[in-house]
Short mmCIF file of C-alpha atoms and ligand atoms in Angstrom, two decimals:
data_model
loop_
_atom_site.label_atom_id
_atom_site.label_comp_id
_atom_site.label_asym_id
_atom_site.label_seq_id
_atom_site.Cartn_x
_atom_site.Cartn_y
_atom_site.Cartn_z
CA MET A 1 -3.62 89.93 -30.54
CA ALA A 2 -0.82 92.59 -30.91
CA THR A 3 -1.77 95.78 -32.66
CA GLY A 4 -0.05 98.19 -35.09
CA THR A 5 0.52 100.62 -32.20
CA SER A 6 2.74 98.43 -30.06
CA ASN A 7 6.59 98.57 -30.27
CA PRO A 8 7.45 95.77 -32.64
CA PHE A 9 10.66 94.85 -30.90
CA ASP A 10 8.63 94.00 -27.70
CA LEU A 11 7.12 91.09 -29.55
CA ALA A 12 10.54 89.40 -29.92
CA PRO A 13 11.25 87.12 -26.84
CA LYS A 14 14.64 87.62 -25.18
CA LEU A 15 15.37 83.84 -25.40
CA VAL A 16 13.91 81.27 -27.84
CA THR A 17 14.18 77.68 -26.72
CA SER A 18 12.57 74.69 -28.28
CA PHE A 19 8.94 73.60 -27.95
CA ILE A 20 8.73 69.92 -27.02
CA ASP A 21 5.83 67.77 -25.89
CA GLY A 22 3.39 70.61 -25.53
CA GLN A 23 5.71 73.01 -23.69
CA TRP A 24 8.61 75.33 -24.11
CA VAL A 25 11.81 73.66 -22.93
CA GLY A 26 13.38 75.64 -19.91
CA ASP A 27 16.54 77.53 -19.90
CA GLN A 28 18.98 74.56 -20.11
CA GLY A 29 22.20 76.59 -20.66
CA GLY A 30 24.18 75.14 -23.65
CA HIS A 31 24.97 76.90 -26.80
CA ARG A 32 23.33 80.19 -27.48
CA ILE A 33 23.13 82.00 -30.87
CA PRO A 34 22.09 85.71 -31.27
CA THR A 35 19.38 86.64 -33.73
CA PHE A 36 19.58 90.04 -35.46
CA TYR A 37 17.15 92.57 -36.93
CA PRO A 38 18.55 92.90 -40.45
CA GLY A 39 16.98 96.41 -40.50
CA ASN A 40 19.73 97.72 -38.16
CA GLY A 41 22.01 94.89 -37.35
CA GLN A 42 21.10 94.86 -33.64
CA ILE A 43 20.67 91.65 -31.68
CA ILE A 44 17.08 91.31 -30.66
CA SER A 45 16.85 87.79 -29.34
CA GLU A 46 18.82 84.75 -28.46
CA LEU A 47 18.33 81.25 -29.42
CA GLN A 48 19.19 78.29 -27.14
CA GLU A 49 20.33 75.38 -29.30
CA ALA A 50 18.70 72.01 -28.89
CA ASP A 51 21.35 69.35 -28.56
CA ALA A 52 21.07 65.68 -29.38
CA ASN A 53 19.18 64.86 -26.19
CA GLU A 54 16.59 67.54 -26.78
CA VAL A 55 16.12 66.35 -30.37
CA ASP A 56 15.62 62.77 -29.03
CA ARG A 57 13.05 64.11 -26.49
CA ALA A 58 11.21 65.74 -29.40
CA VAL A 59 11.31 62.74 -31.62
CA ARG A 60 9.97 60.57 -28.67
CA SER A 61 7.15 63.07 -28.10
CA ALA A 62 6.23 63.01 -31.72
CA ARG A 63 6.33 59.13 -31.66
CA ARG A 64 4.10 58.90 -28.60
CA ALA A 65 1.51 61.26 -30.26
CA PHE A 66 1.69 59.29 -33.45
CA ASN A 67 1.15 56.03 -31.67
CA ASP A 68 -1.96 57.42 -30.08
CA PRO A 69 -4.84 56.16 -32.44
CA LYS A 70 -6.82 59.32 -31.43
CA TRP A 71 -4.38 61.35 -33.53
CA SER A 72 -3.21 58.96 -36.47
CA GLY A 73 -6.69 57.43 -36.84
CA MET A 74 -8.66 60.54 -36.39
CA ALA A 75 -11.91 61.00 -38.45
CA ILE A 76 -11.34 63.26 -41.45
CA GLU A 77 -13.92 65.74 -40.18
CA GLU A 78 -12.25 66.20 -36.86
CA ARG A 79 -8.92 66.64 -38.60
CA GLN A 80 -10.41 69.18 -40.94
CA SER A 81 -11.78 71.08 -37.88
CA ILE A 82 -8.29 71.19 -36.28
CA LEU A 83 -6.77 72.38 -39.57
CA CYS A 84 -9.25 75.07 -39.98
CA ARG A 85 -8.90 76.23 -36.42
CA ILE A 86 -5.10 76.56 -36.93
CA ALA A 87 -5.78 78.68 -40.18
CA ASP A 88 -8.13 80.89 -38.13
CA ALA A 89 -5.64 81.27 -35.35
CA ILE A 90 -2.91 82.33 -37.73
CA ASP A 91 -5.18 84.87 -39.21
CA ALA A 92 -6.03 86.09 -35.66
CA ASN A 93 -2.26 86.42 -34.95
CA ALA A 94 -1.27 87.77 -38.33
CA TYR A 95 0.26 91.19 -37.28
CA GLU A 96 2.28 89.57 -34.48
CA LEU A 97 3.56 86.72 -36.82
CA ALA A 98 4.28 89.14 -39.66
CA THR A 99 6.24 91.53 -37.37
CA LEU A 100 8.22 88.61 -35.98
CA GLU A 101 9.02 87.42 -39.59
CA THR A 102 10.08 90.92 -40.46
CA LEU A 103 12.30 91.28 -37.45
CA ASN A 104 14.17 88.17 -38.28
CA ALA A 105 14.00 87.74 -42.08
CA GLY A 106 13.94 91.33 -43.04
CA ILE A 107 11.00 90.91 -45.43
CA VAL A 108 8.89 93.98 -45.78
CA ARG A 109 6.12 93.66 -43.16
CA ARG A 110 3.47 94.92 -45.50
CA ASP A 111 4.27 92.08 -47.86
CA VAL A 112 4.37 89.49 -45.06
CA LEU A 113 0.93 90.58 -43.99
CA GLY A 114 -0.45 90.58 -47.47
CA ARG A 115 1.23 87.35 -48.66
CA GLN A 116 3.14 85.07 -46.40
CA VAL A 117 0.77 85.03 -43.45
CA VAL A 118 -2.14 84.90 -45.70
CA ARG A 119 -0.39 81.97 -47.40
CA ALA A 120 0.45 80.23 -44.09
CA ALA A 121 -3.15 80.28 -42.97
CA TYR A 122 -4.33 79.08 -46.44
CA ASN A 123 -1.92 76.20 -46.31
CA PHE A 124 -3.89 74.70 -43.49
CA ARG A 125 -7.24 75.46 -45.14
CA PHE A 126 -6.02 73.98 -48.41
CA PHE A 127 -5.02 70.59 -46.85
CA ALA A 128 -8.28 70.55 -44.83
CA GLU A 129 -10.09 70.60 -48.13
CA VAL A 130 -7.72 68.19 -50.02
CA ILE A 131 -7.92 65.43 -47.38
CA SER A 132 -11.67 65.20 -48.00
CA GLN A 133 -11.06 64.45 -51.61
CA GLN A 134 -8.66 61.48 -51.32
CA PRO A 135 -8.98 59.32 -54.42
CA GLY A 136 -9.37 55.53 -54.08
CA GLN A 137 -7.94 52.63 -56.15
CA VAL A 138 -9.88 49.42 -56.45
CA TRP A 139 -9.26 46.50 -58.90
CA GLN A 140 -11.31 43.52 -59.66
CA GLN A 141 -9.44 40.41 -60.89
CA ASN A 142 -12.04 38.44 -62.77
CA LYS A 143 -15.01 37.79 -60.56
CA ASP A 144 -12.73 36.42 -57.83
CA TYR A 145 -10.74 38.90 -56.07
CA LEU A 146 -11.00 42.56 -55.04
CA THR A 147 -7.83 44.46 -54.49
CA PHE A 148 -7.90 47.93 -52.96
CA VAL A 149 -5.25 50.46 -51.75
CA THR A 150 -5.66 52.39 -48.53
CA ARG A 151 -3.40 55.21 -47.34
CA HIS A 152 -1.80 55.51 -43.97
CA PRO A 153 0.28 58.13 -42.33
CA VAL A 154 4.05 57.50 -42.49
CA GLY A 155 4.94 58.34 -38.97
CA VAL A 156 7.26 61.09 -37.43
CA ALA A 157 8.31 63.66 -39.86
CA ALA A 158 11.39 65.98 -39.69
CA LEU A 159 10.67 69.29 -41.36
CA ILE A 160 13.52 71.62 -42.08
CA ALA A 161 12.86 75.17 -43.18
CA PRO A 162 15.26 77.88 -44.61
CA TRP A 163 15.45 81.55 -43.52
CA ASN A 164 14.22 83.35 -46.59
CA SER A 165 10.49 82.84 -46.03
CA PRO A 166 10.02 80.83 -42.95
CA LEU A 167 6.23 81.18 -42.28
CA ALA A 168 5.02 80.38 -45.83
CA LEU A 169 7.43 77.47 -46.46
CA ALA A 170 7.35 75.85 -43.00
CA SER A 171 3.56 76.09 -42.76
CA MET A 172 3.15 74.13 -45.90
CA LYS A 173 5.21 71.28 -44.58
CA VAL A 174 3.49 71.30 -41.22
CA ALA A 175 -0.02 71.46 -42.64
CA ALA A 176 0.73 68.54 -45.10
CA ALA A 177 2.32 66.46 -42.46
CA ILE A 178 -0.51 66.61 -39.95
CA ALA A 179 -3.25 66.67 -42.47
CA TYR A 180 -2.39 63.06 -43.32
CA GLY A 181 -2.04 61.99 -39.55
CA ASN A 182 1.69 62.31 -39.14
CA THR A 183 3.42 64.05 -36.31
CA CYS A 184 6.33 66.27 -36.72
CA ILE A 185 9.33 68.05 -35.52
CA LEU A 186 10.11 71.35 -37.21
CA LYS A 187 13.65 72.90 -37.37
CA PRO A 188 13.78 76.47 -38.58
CA SER A 189 16.94 78.20 -39.66
CA GLU A 190 19.06 79.46 -36.74
CA GLN A 191 18.72 82.91 -38.26
CA THR A 192 14.97 83.04 -38.29
CA PRO A 193 13.38 81.27 -35.26
CA LEU A 194 10.99 83.95 -34.17
CA SER A 195 7.91 83.67 -36.42
CA LEU A 196 7.91 79.93 -36.39
CA ALA A 197 8.37 79.71 -32.67
CA ARG A 198 5.09 81.73 -32.33
CA MET A 199 3.42 79.70 -35.06
CA VAL A 200 4.21 76.37 -33.38
CA GLU A 201 2.95 77.81 -30.08
CA ILE A 202 -0.27 78.85 -31.72
CA ILE A 203 -0.65 75.43 -33.36
CA ASN A 204 -0.07 73.68 -30.06
CA GLU A 205 -3.08 75.50 -28.56
CA ILE A 206 -5.18 73.44 -30.99
CA THR A 207 -3.49 70.11 -31.67
CA PRO A 208 -2.86 67.25 -29.10
CA VAL A 209 0.52 67.24 -27.25
CA GLY A 210 3.57 66.14 -29.31
CA VAL A 211 1.83 66.37 -32.71
CA VAL A 212 3.96 69.47 -33.65
CA ASN A 213 7.27 69.97 -31.89
CA LEU A 214 9.99 72.57 -32.51
CA VAL A 215 13.73 72.28 -32.20
CA ASN A 216 15.96 75.31 -32.55
CA GLY A 217 19.59 75.42 -33.46
CA ARG A 218 22.24 75.20 -36.17
CA GLY A 219 21.93 72.91 -39.06
CA GLN A 220 25.16 71.20 -38.39
CA THR A 221 24.21 70.29 -34.80
CA THR A 222 20.38 70.36 -34.27
CA GLY A 223 19.49 69.73 -37.93
CA SER A 224 21.75 66.82 -38.47
CA ALA A 225 20.81 65.17 -35.15
CA LEU A 226 17.26 65.35 -36.32
CA VAL A 227 17.69 63.96 -39.81
CA ASP A 228 20.04 61.19 -38.38
CA HIS A 229 17.63 60.11 -35.66
CA SER A 230 16.77 56.50 -36.08
CA ASP A 231 13.06 57.04 -35.19
CA VAL A 232 12.30 59.72 -37.77
CA ASP A 233 10.36 58.17 -40.63
CA LEU A 234 10.53 60.91 -43.30
CA ILE A 235 12.33 64.17 -44.05
CA ALA A 236 10.93 67.21 -45.87
CA PHE A 237 13.56 69.88 -46.54
CA THR A 238 13.89 73.21 -48.20
CA GLY A 239 17.14 74.85 -48.59
CA GLY A 240 20.32 75.03 -50.40
CA THR A 241 21.45 72.42 -52.97
CA GLU A 242 24.62 71.36 -51.00
CA THR A 243 22.61 70.89 -47.77
CA GLY A 244 20.14 69.03 -49.81
CA ARG A 245 22.84 66.47 -50.80
CA THR A 246 23.73 65.95 -47.12
CA ILE A 247 20.14 65.39 -46.19
CA MET A 248 19.77 62.80 -49.00
CA GLN A 249 22.84 61.00 -47.82
CA ALA A 250 21.41 60.77 -44.29
CA ALA A 251 18.03 59.69 -45.56
CA GLY A 252 19.83 57.05 -47.72
CA ARG A 253 21.79 55.77 -44.72
CA ARG A 254 18.56 55.24 -42.82
CA LEU A 255 16.44 54.24 -45.90
CA LYS A 256 13.78 56.88 -45.26
CA PRO A 257 11.87 59.00 -47.80
CA ALA A 258 13.21 62.53 -48.27
CA ALA A 259 11.89 65.40 -50.30
CA VAL A 260 14.28 68.20 -50.98
CA GLU A 261 13.32 71.63 -52.39
CA LEU A 262 16.53 73.37 -53.46
CA GLY A 263 17.95 76.27 -55.17
CA GLY A 264 17.38 77.89 -58.62
CA LYS A 265 18.79 80.13 -61.13
CA SER A 266 15.63 80.56 -63.16
CA ALA A 267 15.53 81.96 -66.80
CA ASN A 268 13.10 84.78 -67.47
CA ILE A 269 12.72 84.96 -71.24
CA ILE A 270 11.45 88.23 -72.78
CA PHE A 271 10.55 87.92 -76.43
CA ALA A 272 10.25 90.86 -78.75
CA ASP A 273 6.67 90.14 -79.31
CA ALA A 274 5.80 90.22 -75.53
CA ASP A 275 3.47 92.94 -73.88
CA GLN A 276 6.61 95.01 -73.01
CA GLU A 277 5.10 96.90 -70.04
CA ARG A 278 3.84 93.69 -68.53
CA ALA A 279 7.08 91.84 -69.14
CA LEU A 280 8.91 94.71 -67.48
CA ASP A 281 6.67 94.57 -64.39
CA GLY A 282 6.99 90.90 -64.29
CA ALA A 283 10.79 90.92 -64.59
CA LEU A 284 11.14 93.43 -61.68
CA VAL A 285 8.59 91.45 -59.49
CA SER A 286 10.38 88.17 -60.17
CA ILE A 287 13.79 89.26 -59.15
CA PHE A 288 13.10 91.92 -56.46
CA SER A 289 10.23 90.31 -54.46
CA ASN A 290 11.13 89.10 -51.07
CA ASN A 291 14.21 91.29 -51.16
CA GLY A 292 15.39 89.03 -53.93
CA GLN A 293 15.96 86.15 -51.63
CA GLN A 294 13.78 83.48 -53.03
CA CYS A 295 14.25 80.25 -54.72
CA LEU A 296 11.78 81.31 -57.54
CA ALA A 297 13.63 84.39 -58.46
CA GLY A 298 13.86 85.13 -62.27
CA SER A 299 17.56 86.12 -61.74
CA ARG A 300 18.77 85.32 -65.34
CA ILE A 301 16.91 87.73 -67.62
CA LEU A 302 17.26 86.64 -71.24
CA VAL A 303 16.06 89.36 -73.66
CA GLU A 304 15.74 89.11 -77.52
CA ASP A 305 18.36 91.12 -79.18
CA SER A 306 15.96 93.49 -81.03
CA ILE A 307 14.50 94.87 -77.86
CA PHE A 308 17.57 94.40 -75.61
CA ASP A 309 18.76 97.90 -75.13
CA ASP A 310 15.36 99.36 -74.70
CA PHE A 311 14.08 96.75 -72.22
CA VAL A 312 17.30 96.79 -70.12
CA GLY A 313 17.22 100.64 -70.13
CA ARG A 314 13.80 100.73 -68.81
CA PHE A 315 14.39 98.03 -66.23
CA VAL A 316 17.47 99.93 -65.00
CA GLU A 317 15.33 103.24 -64.67
CA ARG A 318 12.69 101.46 -62.60
CA ALA A 319 15.26 99.63 -60.49
CA ARG A 320 16.92 102.90 -59.50
CA LYS A 321 13.55 104.24 -58.28
CA ILE A 322 12.85 101.36 -55.89
CA LYS A 323 12.46 102.31 -52.36
CA VAL A 324 14.95 100.30 -50.28
CA GLY A 325 14.56 100.91 -46.55
CA ASP A 326 13.17 99.77 -43.15
CA PRO A 327 11.05 96.65 -43.65
CA LEU A 328 8.78 97.83 -40.99
CA SER A 329 7.78 100.92 -42.99
CA ASP A 330 4.78 100.70 -45.33
CA GLU A 331 6.67 102.85 -47.84
CA THR A 332 9.42 100.27 -48.38
CA GLU A 333 9.57 98.02 -51.41
CA ILE A 334 12.84 96.19 -50.76
CA GLY A 335 14.05 95.54 -47.32
CA PRO A 336 17.56 94.50 -45.88
CA ILE A 337 19.36 91.30 -46.81
CA ALA A 338 18.81 88.77 -44.02
CA SER A 339 22.30 88.67 -42.52
CA ALA A 340 25.62 90.49 -42.88
CA ARG A 341 27.27 87.34 -44.23
CA HIS A 342 24.75 86.87 -46.90
CA ARG A 343 25.03 90.61 -47.94
CA GLU A 344 28.80 90.12 -48.43
CA HIS A 345 28.11 86.93 -50.47
CA ILE A 346 25.66 88.95 -52.79
CA LEU A 347 28.07 91.89 -53.14
CA SER A 348 31.01 89.54 -53.98
CA TYR A 349 29.20 88.72 -57.24
CA VAL A 350 29.75 92.33 -58.42
CA ASP A 351 33.50 91.63 -58.64
CA ILE A 352 33.02 88.19 -59.89
CA ALA A 353 30.73 89.38 -62.71
CA GLN A 354 33.17 92.27 -63.70
CA SER A 355 36.09 89.96 -63.52
CA GLN A 356 34.42 87.88 -66.32
CA GLY A 357 33.71 91.08 -68.33
CA ALA A 358 30.26 91.88 -67.23
CA THR A 359 29.04 95.57 -67.11
CA LEU A 360 27.47 96.88 -63.92
CA LEU A 361 24.22 98.53 -65.03
CA THR A 362 22.99 99.63 -61.71
CA GLY A 363 23.43 99.08 -57.90
CA GLY A 364 26.28 96.97 -56.65
CA LYS A 365 26.88 98.65 -53.33
CA ALA A 366 25.78 98.46 -49.72
CA LEU A 367 23.70 101.41 -48.54
CA ASP A 368 25.52 103.70 -46.17
CA ARG A 369 23.39 103.04 -43.11
CA ASP A 370 22.96 100.61 -40.29
CA GLY A 371 21.54 97.21 -41.38
CA TYR A 372 22.19 94.95 -44.22
CA TYR A 373 20.80 96.93 -47.15
CA ILE A 374 22.09 96.72 -50.73
CA GLU A 375 21.06 98.65 -53.91
CA PRO A 376 18.94 96.77 -56.44
CA THR A 377 21.58 95.53 -58.75
CA ALA A 378 21.72 94.54 -62.39
CA VAL A 379 24.63 93.57 -64.55
CA LEU A 380 25.01 92.82 -68.24
CA ALA A 381 26.69 89.47 -68.77
CA PRO A 382 28.74 88.68 -71.82
CA SER A 383 27.72 85.00 -71.80
CA ASN A 384 25.22 82.71 -70.17
CA GLY A 385 28.10 80.51 -69.06
CA ASP A 386 29.51 83.19 -66.69
CA ARG A 387 29.37 82.58 -63.00
CA VAL A 388 26.79 85.43 -62.45
CA CYS A 389 24.40 83.48 -64.77
CA GLN A 390 25.12 80.04 -63.39
CA GLU A 391 25.44 80.39 -59.62
CA GLU A 392 22.45 81.19 -57.20
CA ILE A 393 23.26 84.71 -55.78
CA PHE A 394 19.93 84.89 -53.86
CA GLY A 395 19.48 88.43 -53.58
CA PRO A 396 18.22 91.62 -55.45
CA PHE A 397 20.68 90.93 -58.31
CA ALA A 398 19.71 90.40 -61.89
CA ALA A 399 21.96 89.24 -64.70
CA PHE A 400 20.87 90.20 -68.33
CA VAL A 401 21.93 88.17 -71.36
CA LYS A 402 20.99 88.66 -74.92
CA PHE A 403 19.45 85.84 -77.18
CA SER A 404 18.83 85.81 -81.11
CA ASP A 405 15.78 83.48 -81.32
CA ALA A 406 13.51 80.89 -79.59
CA GLU A 407 16.10 78.02 -80.04
CA ASP A 408 18.83 80.16 -78.56
CA ALA A 409 16.66 81.07 -75.66
CA ILE A 410 15.80 77.53 -75.00
CA ARG A 411 19.43 76.56 -75.23
CA MET A 412 20.50 79.07 -72.75
CA ALA A 413 17.55 78.52 -70.36
CA ASN A 414 18.55 74.81 -70.23
CA GLU A 415 22.27 75.49 -69.92
CA SER A 416 22.01 75.47 -66.01
CA GLN A 417 22.67 72.96 -63.23
CA PHE A 418 19.23 74.12 -61.78
CA GLY A 419 15.71 73.60 -63.07
CA LEU A 420 13.13 75.03 -60.62
CA VAL A 421 11.02 77.37 -62.57
CA GLY A 422 11.09 79.48 -65.70
CA TYR A 423 9.32 82.53 -66.99
CA LEU A 424 8.55 83.46 -70.51
CA TRP A 425 6.84 86.55 -72.15
CA THR A 426 5.33 86.41 -75.60
CA GLN A 427 1.98 87.08 -77.32
CA ASN A 428 2.55 84.23 -79.66
CA VAL A 429 0.69 81.13 -78.40
CA ASP A 430 2.46 78.61 -80.55
CA LYS A 431 5.86 80.05 -79.18
CA ALA A 432 4.63 80.05 -75.60
CA LEU A 433 3.51 76.36 -75.76
CA ARG A 434 6.72 75.15 -77.58
CA VAL A 435 9.16 77.14 -75.49
CA SER A 436 7.58 76.33 -72.21
CA GLN A 437 7.64 72.65 -72.88
CA ALA A 438 11.15 72.64 -74.00
CA ILE A 439 12.63 74.12 -70.96
CA ARG A 440 13.74 71.60 -68.31
CA THR A 441 12.18 72.92 -65.00
CA GLY A 442 9.44 71.75 -62.64
CA LEU A 443 7.43 74.81 -63.51
CA MET A 444 6.81 77.46 -66.09
CA TRP A 445 5.03 80.84 -65.74
CA VAL A 446 3.93 82.33 -69.01
CA ASN A 447 3.06 86.00 -69.17
CA THR A 448 2.72 86.19 -65.37
CA PRO A 449 5.12 85.95 -62.55
CA MET A 450 4.91 83.51 -59.45
CA VAL A 451 1.24 82.40 -59.48
CA ARG A 452 1.07 79.40 -57.22
CA GLU A 453 -1.71 76.95 -57.63
CA LEU A 454 -1.39 74.82 -54.70
CA ARG A 455 -3.26 71.82 -56.11
CA ALA A 456 -0.56 71.55 -58.80
CA PRO A 457 2.84 70.01 -58.26
CA PHE A 458 5.56 72.28 -57.22
CA GLY A 459 9.34 71.40 -57.19
CA GLY A 460 12.42 71.25 -59.28
CA VAL A 461 14.49 69.11 -61.55
CA LYS A 462 18.23 68.68 -61.67
CA ASP A 463 20.01 70.36 -58.77
CA SER A 464 16.70 72.16 -57.72
CA GLY A 465 15.49 69.19 -55.91
CA LEU A 466 13.63 65.92 -55.70
CA GLY A 467 9.82 65.53 -54.84
CA ARG A 468 6.95 67.89 -55.22
CA ASP A 469 4.43 69.75 -53.03
CA GLY A 470 0.86 69.85 -54.10
CA ALA A 471 -2.46 68.14 -53.66
CA THR A 472 -1.51 64.60 -55.06
CA SER A 473 2.23 64.94 -54.53
CA SER A 474 1.90 65.80 -50.76
CA MET A 475 -0.36 63.09 -50.25
CA ALA A 476 1.99 60.64 -51.95
CA PHE A 477 4.79 61.76 -49.83
CA PHE A 478 3.18 62.07 -46.39
CA THR A 479 1.24 58.69 -46.74
CA GLU A 480 2.12 55.14 -47.33
CA GLU A 481 0.11 52.98 -49.66
CA LYS A 482 -1.07 49.70 -48.53
CA THR A 483 -2.56 47.10 -50.90
CA THR A 484 -5.21 44.59 -49.61
CA THR A 485 -6.63 41.69 -51.72
CA ILE A 486 -9.57 39.78 -50.65
CA PRO A 487 -11.57 37.05 -52.34
CA ILE A 488 -15.13 37.92 -53.18
CA ALA A 489 -16.19 34.58 -54.56
CA ASP A 490 -15.65 31.00 -53.32
CA VAL A 491 -12.19 30.57 -54.66
CA PRO A 492 -10.70 27.06 -54.03
CA LEU A 493 -7.19 26.98 -52.85
CA ARG A 494 -4.44 24.40 -53.55
CA LYS A 495 -4.33 21.78 -50.84
CA PHE A 496 -0.70 20.90 -49.98
CA GLY A 497 -0.41 17.68 -48.21
CA ALA A 498 -4.09 16.88 -48.48
P1 NDP B 1 20.54 76.01 -46.12
O1 NDP B 1 20.63 74.86 -46.89
O2 NDP B 1 21.80 76.59 -45.59
O3 NDP B 1 19.58 75.68 -44.79
C1 NDP B 1 18.26 75.22 -44.86
C2 NDP B 1 17.97 74.56 -43.50
O4 NDP B 1 18.74 73.45 -43.39
C3 NDP B 1 18.22 75.55 -42.35
O5 NDP B 1 17.32 75.30 -41.32
C4 NDP B 1 19.67 74.96 -41.87
O6 NDP B 1 19.76 75.24 -40.49
C5 NDP B 1 19.41 73.53 -42.04
N1 NDP B 1 20.63 72.83 -42.25
C6 NDP B 1 21.95 73.19 -42.70
N2 NDP B 1 22.70 72.17 -42.57
C7 NDP B 1 22.07 71.06 -42.11
C8 NDP B 1 22.37 69.72 -41.92
N3 NDP B 1 23.56 69.20 -42.09
N4 NDP B 1 21.33 68.82 -41.52
C9 NDP B 1 20.14 69.20 -41.31
N5 NDP B 1 19.69 70.61 -41.56
C10 NDP B 1 20.72 71.39 -41.89
O7 NDP B 1 19.63 77.07 -46.93
P2 NDP B 1 19.39 78.53 -46.51
O8 NDP B 1 18.73 78.52 -45.16
O9 NDP B 1 20.49 79.38 -46.71
O10 NDP B 1 18.19 78.83 -47.56
C11 NDP B 1 18.34 79.36 -48.91
C12 NDP B 1 18.33 78.26 -49.83
O11 NDP B 1 17.05 77.59 -49.87
C13 NDP B 1 18.51 78.67 -51.18
O12 NDP B 1 19.41 77.94 -51.95
C14 NDP B 1 17.19 78.72 -51.80
O13 NDP B 1 17.11 78.63 -53.24
C15 NDP B 1 16.58 77.62 -51.20
N6 NDP B 1 15.07 77.59 -51.20
C16 NDP B 1 14.42 76.70 -52.02
C17 NDP B 1 13.02 76.67 -52.12
C18 NDP B 1 12.31 75.73 -52.92
O14 NDP B 1 11.14 75.66 -52.72
N7 NDP B 1 12.96 75.08 -53.86
C19 NDP B 1 12.24 77.76 -51.38
C20 NDP B 1 13.15 78.70 -50.62
C21 NDP B 1 14.47 78.48 -50.49
P3 NDP B 1 20.73 76.61 -40.17
O15 NDP B 1 20.28 77.74 -41.09
O16 NDP B 1 20.28 76.87 -38.77
O17 NDP B 1 22.13 76.23 -40.41
#
């Protein structure tokens, strides 16, 4: 295991290829893509793109592994043991995995060690437990027939992950897929292959050959070859809404199930009767965690008019004190944006907001240093209909809007193409219940930011996606139900031609 004293950059391989059928694919030439350390903008590694032939090899490997009854028909105890051993191996390699995640995604390493890697290991332990509690369904028709439902793995799963939190998001998909006896091919974002390459290698020390494969490359090439492959049985995708539509079209053409977890522009509603200090902490956490690059971000902060100026003033004061810097440093609170292009995308919203009459409250500039850093940013938007309140910026960028009462807050929260999560802060129980149920999202957090209960469904409505993760929801997606009916009495049959 690598330790805290080694040079973090030594952990990044010079070339990342694909991992197919239990081994790294050799240097095949082909298209190469540089990967950068967002902390200084330097190239740290190169990725060799998997072409359609390599994707096909990966799918065939996964199919062979799936067809082996030793895997798909494995006893639950044995599968649980595999999942728990993977979790232990992730824990044992936590420092290396966290460093690789930081080197590619720019998330502060201290946070990755404390959250994402812990969550990655927990995802495997979670499904180890969940598969032992699979509920059954049995019906008895009169005294004559018994009908029961069994669940079976679906087959070969294509798993597609985004760049903003590769370990936590991809591990959830891999864990759920293999827990139910499927095999899979994981495609990380071309921007962030490093941590997932190591995770797949670690998993393959424990799983049979071909159960977990990895293909690296761009979405338009490797990704689309994977989702369009005729022998892929299901697709689980996390990423942007437009890509989600493309994935659903491919799934529709081939009639295969797809779950798409997409973007968000979540409302964070602060009522005047909230615990103000807690709401302030929560608002900062929900927009600035993970360098602001998270689907769950509370990026539209709706504040009741009687406390608006005071709340916004205190938010800005705290935002100005946030330590932005090297994500490998333990002092840093917000690291760099994941890529130069994405940094420009975020900063373009300063002009967009101002052109629609918004006031820049704080931030709005790149830091004058190497790497893709920006100041934590907040704007005061004249209206919830403005672009800065309607479009996913996906960075440390908060938009404040004022509301007058609960009905106004509900209206604004729902005035969005997205519906992933929502936050609300009030000490009035009736209001908390009423408002939380009236907002159209897949999930609401009341007086707390971002607590994930993995057994509960997670996923969005509207343009935030289709499908859910969670104990029951993941089982429903990664298994197929089969109904069997059998007579349990001597039931006479019609006798055609007798
Ligand atoms: P993208 O949609 O650009 O990419 C997601 C993944 O899909 C990447 O691996 C990408 O590859 C791949 N991809 C792109 N085009 C295709 C294609 N035609 N066929 C198959 N695969 C393709 O999203 P980002 O990576 O930019 O991630 C950020 C987005 O993800 C945000 O909108 C965010 O809200 C959302 N997200 C949603 C979450 C949720 O749970 N709801 C959680 C986290 C993020 P490549 O990058 O190599 O092009």
